[in-house]
């Protein structure tokens, strides 16, 4: 069975760095794209970007390019989402998702979500 | 403001058939497949329909998807109280080179 297990809740101050993780199991991690999806409090879903762990090919949404860094480590089957300096507006739930082989936007497995709270 | 638009809310009574629309353009829905997600409060979304009209294993056949030109629809027949949730459409946008989600529709079962 496929599982995506994300790291725990984060509480940060503005300007602090942050890296959250997503560990895949139950499938060949390197052969499926992993994406990150943001959901701000009470709001909808936003695609941030995606990575193919097999070769680290990474794509970003125009809205998030330059704001975050997506990476992956094939050896540990883990994907990461990183900020060099968080802002209050980064407060949200972040989901990692596995993309089906077909279709750019078909995400068949979701992590449980990592809540991030940024406040001074 | 998303480039694909959903009504913010929809409602129906048990047993009824309801549809949720997802309106886009030639750069997204018209040329790409559409996927639908169901999300209950406090939980991660779940893939409900993929490749416009296919259901993952385990999703009841009460749920169906379709597309016509730049618009797509999710239909739920035989509405049940447990269908009360938020529903999102998603597709690829060729101009933005990005996955785009609709703003979401909150379905209420009266």
Coordinates of C-alpha atoms in Angstrom, one line a residue:
Chain A
X1 CA 0.0 0.0 0.0
X2 CA 1.2 3.5 -0.9
X3 CA 1.9 5.8 1.9
X4 CA 3.2 9.4 2.1
X5 CA 4.1 10.4 5.6
X6 CA 4.8 14.0 6.3
X7 CA 6.8 15.7 9.1
X8 CA 5.1 17.2 12.0
X9 CA 3.6 20.7 12.7
X10 CA 5.9 23.7 12.6
X11 CA 5.8 27.0 14.4
X12 CA 8.2 29.6 13.1
X13 CA 9.0 33.3 13.4
X14 CA 9.2 35.5 10.3
X15 CA 12.6 35.2 8.7
X16 CA 13.4 31.7 10.0
X17 CA 14.3 28.9 7.6
X18 CA 12.1 25.8 7.3
X19 CA 12.3 22.5 5.6
X20 CA 9.4 20.0 5.8
X21 CA 9.5 16.4 4.5
X22 CA 7.4 13.7 2.9
X23 CA 8.5 10.1 3.0
X24 CA 7.1 7.7 0.5
X25 CA 6.7 4.0 0.9
X26 CA 4.9 1.1 -0.7
X27 CA 6.0 2.0 -4.3
X28 CA 9.1 2.8 -6.3
X29 CA 9.7 6.4 -5.1
X30 CA 12.0 7.4 -7.9
X31 CA 9.5 6.7 -10.7
X32 CA 6.6 8.9 -9.7
X33 CA 6.4 12.7 -9.6
X34 CA 5.8 14.2 -6.2
X35 CA 4.2 17.6 -5.9
X36 CA 3.4 20.0 -3.1
X37 CA 0.0 21.6 -2.6
X38 CA -0.7 24.5 -0.3
X39 CA -4.0 25.2 1.5
X40 CA -4.2 28.4 3.4
X41 CA -6.7 28.6 6.3
X42 CA -10.2 28.4 5.0
X43 CA -9.1 28.5 1.4
X44 CA -8.6 26.3 -1.6
X45 CA -5.8 24.2 -3.0
X46 CA -2.8 25.6 -4.8
X47 CA -0.2 23.7 -6.7
X48 CA 3.3 24.8 -5.7
X49 CA 5.5 22.7 -7.9
X50 CA 6.7 19.2 -8.5
X51 CA 9.8 17.0 -8.6
X52 CA 10.7 13.7 -10.3
X53 CA 12.9 11.9 -7.8
X54 CA 14.5 9.8 -10.5
X55 CA 16.5 12.6 -11.9
X56 CA 15.5 15.6 -9.7
X57 CA 13.7 17.4 -12.6
X58 CA 11.8 20.1 -10.8
X59 CA 9.1 22.5 -12.0
X60 CA 7.5 25.3 -10.1
X61 CA 4.2 27.2 -10.3
X62 CA 4.9 30.8 -11.4
X63 CA 3.4 31.9 -8.1
X64 CA 5.9 30.0 -6.0
X65 CA 9.1 30.1 -8.1
X66 CA 11.8 31.7 -6.1
X67 CA 9.8 31.5 -2.9
X68 CA 10.4 27.9 -2.1
X69 CA 12.8 25.0 -3.0
X70 CA 11.6 21.5 -3.8
X71 CA 14.1 18.7 -3.5
X72 CA 14.2 14.9 -3.1
X73 CA 16.5 12.2 -1.8
X74 CA 16.0 8.9 -3.7
X75 CA 18.1 7.0 -1.1
X76 CA 15.6 7.8 1.6
X77 CA 12.5 8.1 -0.5
X78 CA 11.9 11.5 0.9
X79 CA 10.8 14.8 -0.7
X80 CA 11.3 18.2 0.8
X81 CA 9.8 21.7 0.7
X82 CA 12.1 24.4 1.9
X83 CA 11.9 28.1 2.7
X84 CA 15.0 30.3 3.3
X85 CA 12.9 32.8 5.3
X86 CA 9.3 32.3 6.1
X87 CA 6.7 35.0 6.2
X88 CA 3.4 35.2 8.0
X89 CA 1.6 34.6 4.7
X90 CA 3.3 31.2 4.5
X91 CA 0.9 30.1 7.3
X92 CA -1.0 27.1 5.8
X93 CA -1.3 23.4 5.5
X94 CA 1.1 21.8 3.1
X95 CA 0.3 18.5 1.4
X96 CA 2.7 16.3 -0.5
X97 CA 1.0 14.3 -3.3
X98 CA 2.0 11.5 -5.7
X99 CA 1.1 12.1 -9.3
X100 CA -0.4 9.3 -11.3
X101 CA 1.5 8.2 -14.3
X102 CA -1.2 9.7 -16.6
X103 CA -2.2 13.4 -16.4
X104 CA -0.3 16.3 -14.8
X105 CA -3.0 17.0 -12.2
X106 CA -4.1 13.5 -11.1
X107 CA -2.8 13.1 -7.6
X108 CA -3.7 9.6 -6.3
X109 CA -2.0 9.6 -2.9
X110 CA -1.8 12.4 -0.4
X111 CA 0.2 12.9 2.7
X112 CA -1.6 13.8 5.9
X113 CA -0.5 17.4 5.7
X114 CA 2.0 19.5 7.6
X115 CA 0.6 22.6 9.3
X116 CA 2.9 25.6 9.3
X117 CA 2.3 28.6 11.5
X118 CA 4.4 31.7 11.1
X119 CA 3.9 34.5 13.7
X120 CA 6.1 36.9 15.6
Chain B
X1 CA -8.2 34.3 -8.5
X2 CA -8.0 30.9 -10.2
X3 CA -8.1 30.6 -14.0
X4 CA -10.7 27.8 -13.6
X5 CA -13.9 28.7 -11.9
X6 CA -16.2 26.7 -9.7
X7 CA -19.4 27.9 -8.0
X8 CA -18.6 28.5 -4.3
X9 CA -21.6 26.4 -3.2
X10 CA -24.0 23.8 -4.3
X11 CA -26.8 21.9 -2.5
X12 CA -29.3 19.1 -2.9
X13 CA -31.6 16.8 -1.0
X14 CA -30.8 13.1 -0.5
X15 CA -31.5 11.0 -3.6
X16 CA -31.2 14.0 -5.9
X17 CA -28.6 14.4 -8.7
X18 CA -26.4 17.4 -8.4
X19 CA -23.7 18.7 -10.7
X20 CA -20.7 21.0 -10.0
X21 CA -19.2 22.9 -12.9
X22 CA -15.6 23.8 -13.6
X23 CA -15.2 26.5 -16.2
X24 CA -11.9 27.2 -17.9
X25 CA -10.5 28.1 -21.3
X26 CA -8.7 26.7 -24.3
X27 CA -5.4 26.9 -22.4
X28 CA -6.5 24.5 -19.7
X29 CA -9.6 22.4 -19.6
X30 CA -10.3 22.3 -23.3
X31 CA -7.0 20.7 -24.1
X32 CA -6.2 18.7 -21.0
X33 CA -7.8 16.1 -18.8
X34 CA -9.6 17.2 -15.6
X35 CA -9.5 15.6 -12.2
X36 CA -11.8 16.0 -9.2
X37 CA -11.1 15.9 -5.5
X38 CA -13.3 15.5 -2.5
X39 CA -12.2 17.0 0.8
X40 CA -13.8 16.6 4.2
X41 CA -13.0 19.2 7.0
X42 CA -9.7 18.6 8.6
X43 CA -8.6 15.9 6.2
X44 CA -6.5 15.6 3.1
X45 CA -8.3 15.7 -0.3
X46 CA -9.0 12.4 -2.1
X47 CA -8.9 11.8 -5.8
X48 CA -12.5 11.2 -6.9
X49 CA -12.3 11.4 -10.8
X50 CA -9.2 11.2 -12.9
X51 CA -8.6 11.6 -16.6
X52 CA -11.9 13.6 -16.9
X53 CA -14.2 10.6 -16.5
X54 CA -12.5 7.7 -14.8
X55 CA -13.1 6.6 -11.2
X56 CA -10.3 5.2 -8.9
X57 CA -11.0 1.9 -7.4
X58 CA -13.4 2.3 -4.4
X59 CA -15.2 5.4 -5.6
X60 CA -18.9 4.7 -6.0
X61 CA -20.3 4.9 -9.5
X62 CA -22.7 7.6 -8.2
X63 CA -19.8 10.0 -9.0
X64 CA -19.1 10.8 -12.7
X65 CA -17.1 13.3 -14.6
X66 CA -17.5 14.8 -18.0
X67 CA -16.1 17.6 -20.2
X68 CA -17.3 19.7 -23.1
X69 CA -15.0 22.3 -24.6
X70 CA -13.6 24.6 -21.9
X71 CA -15.9 23.3 -19.2
X72 CA -16.1 20.2 -17.1
X73 CA -18.6 18.8 -14.7
X74 CA -18.8 16.5 -11.7
X75 CA -22.2 14.8 -11.3
X76 CA -23.3 13.1 -8.1
X77 CA -26.4 10.9 -8.4
X78 CA -28.4 9.5 -5.5
X79 CA -27.0 12.2 -3.2
X80 CA -26.2 11.0 0.3
X81 CA -25.6 12.9 3.5
X82 CA -22.0 11.6 3.5
X83 CA -21.3 13.4 0.2
X84 CA -21.3 16.7 2.1
X85 CA -17.8 18.0 1.5
X86 CA -15.7 20.4 -0.6
X87 CA -15.1 19.5 -4.2
X88 CA -12.2 20.8 -6.3
X89 CA -11.4 20.4 -10.0
X90 CA -7.8 20.5 -11.3
X91 CA -6.2 20.5 -14.7
X92 CA -3.0 21.6 -16.5
X93 CA -2.7 25.1 -17.9
X94 CA -0.6 25.2 -21.0
X95 CA 0.1 29.0 -20.7
X96 CA 1.0 29.0 -17.1
X97 CA 2.7 25.7 -17.4
X98 CA 1.2 24.8 -14.1
X99 CA -1.4 22.7 -12.5
X100 CA -4.4 24.9 -11.7
X101 CA -7.2 24.1 -9.2
X102 CA -10.7 25.5 -9.2
X103 CA -11.6 27.5 -6.1
X104 CA -13.6 24.7 -4.7
X105 CA -17.4 24.1 -4.2
X106 CA -18.9 23.4 -0.8
X107 CA -21.7 20.8 -1.3
X108 CA -24.4 20.9 1.3
X109 CA -26.9 18.0 1.6
X110 CA -30.1 19.5 2.9

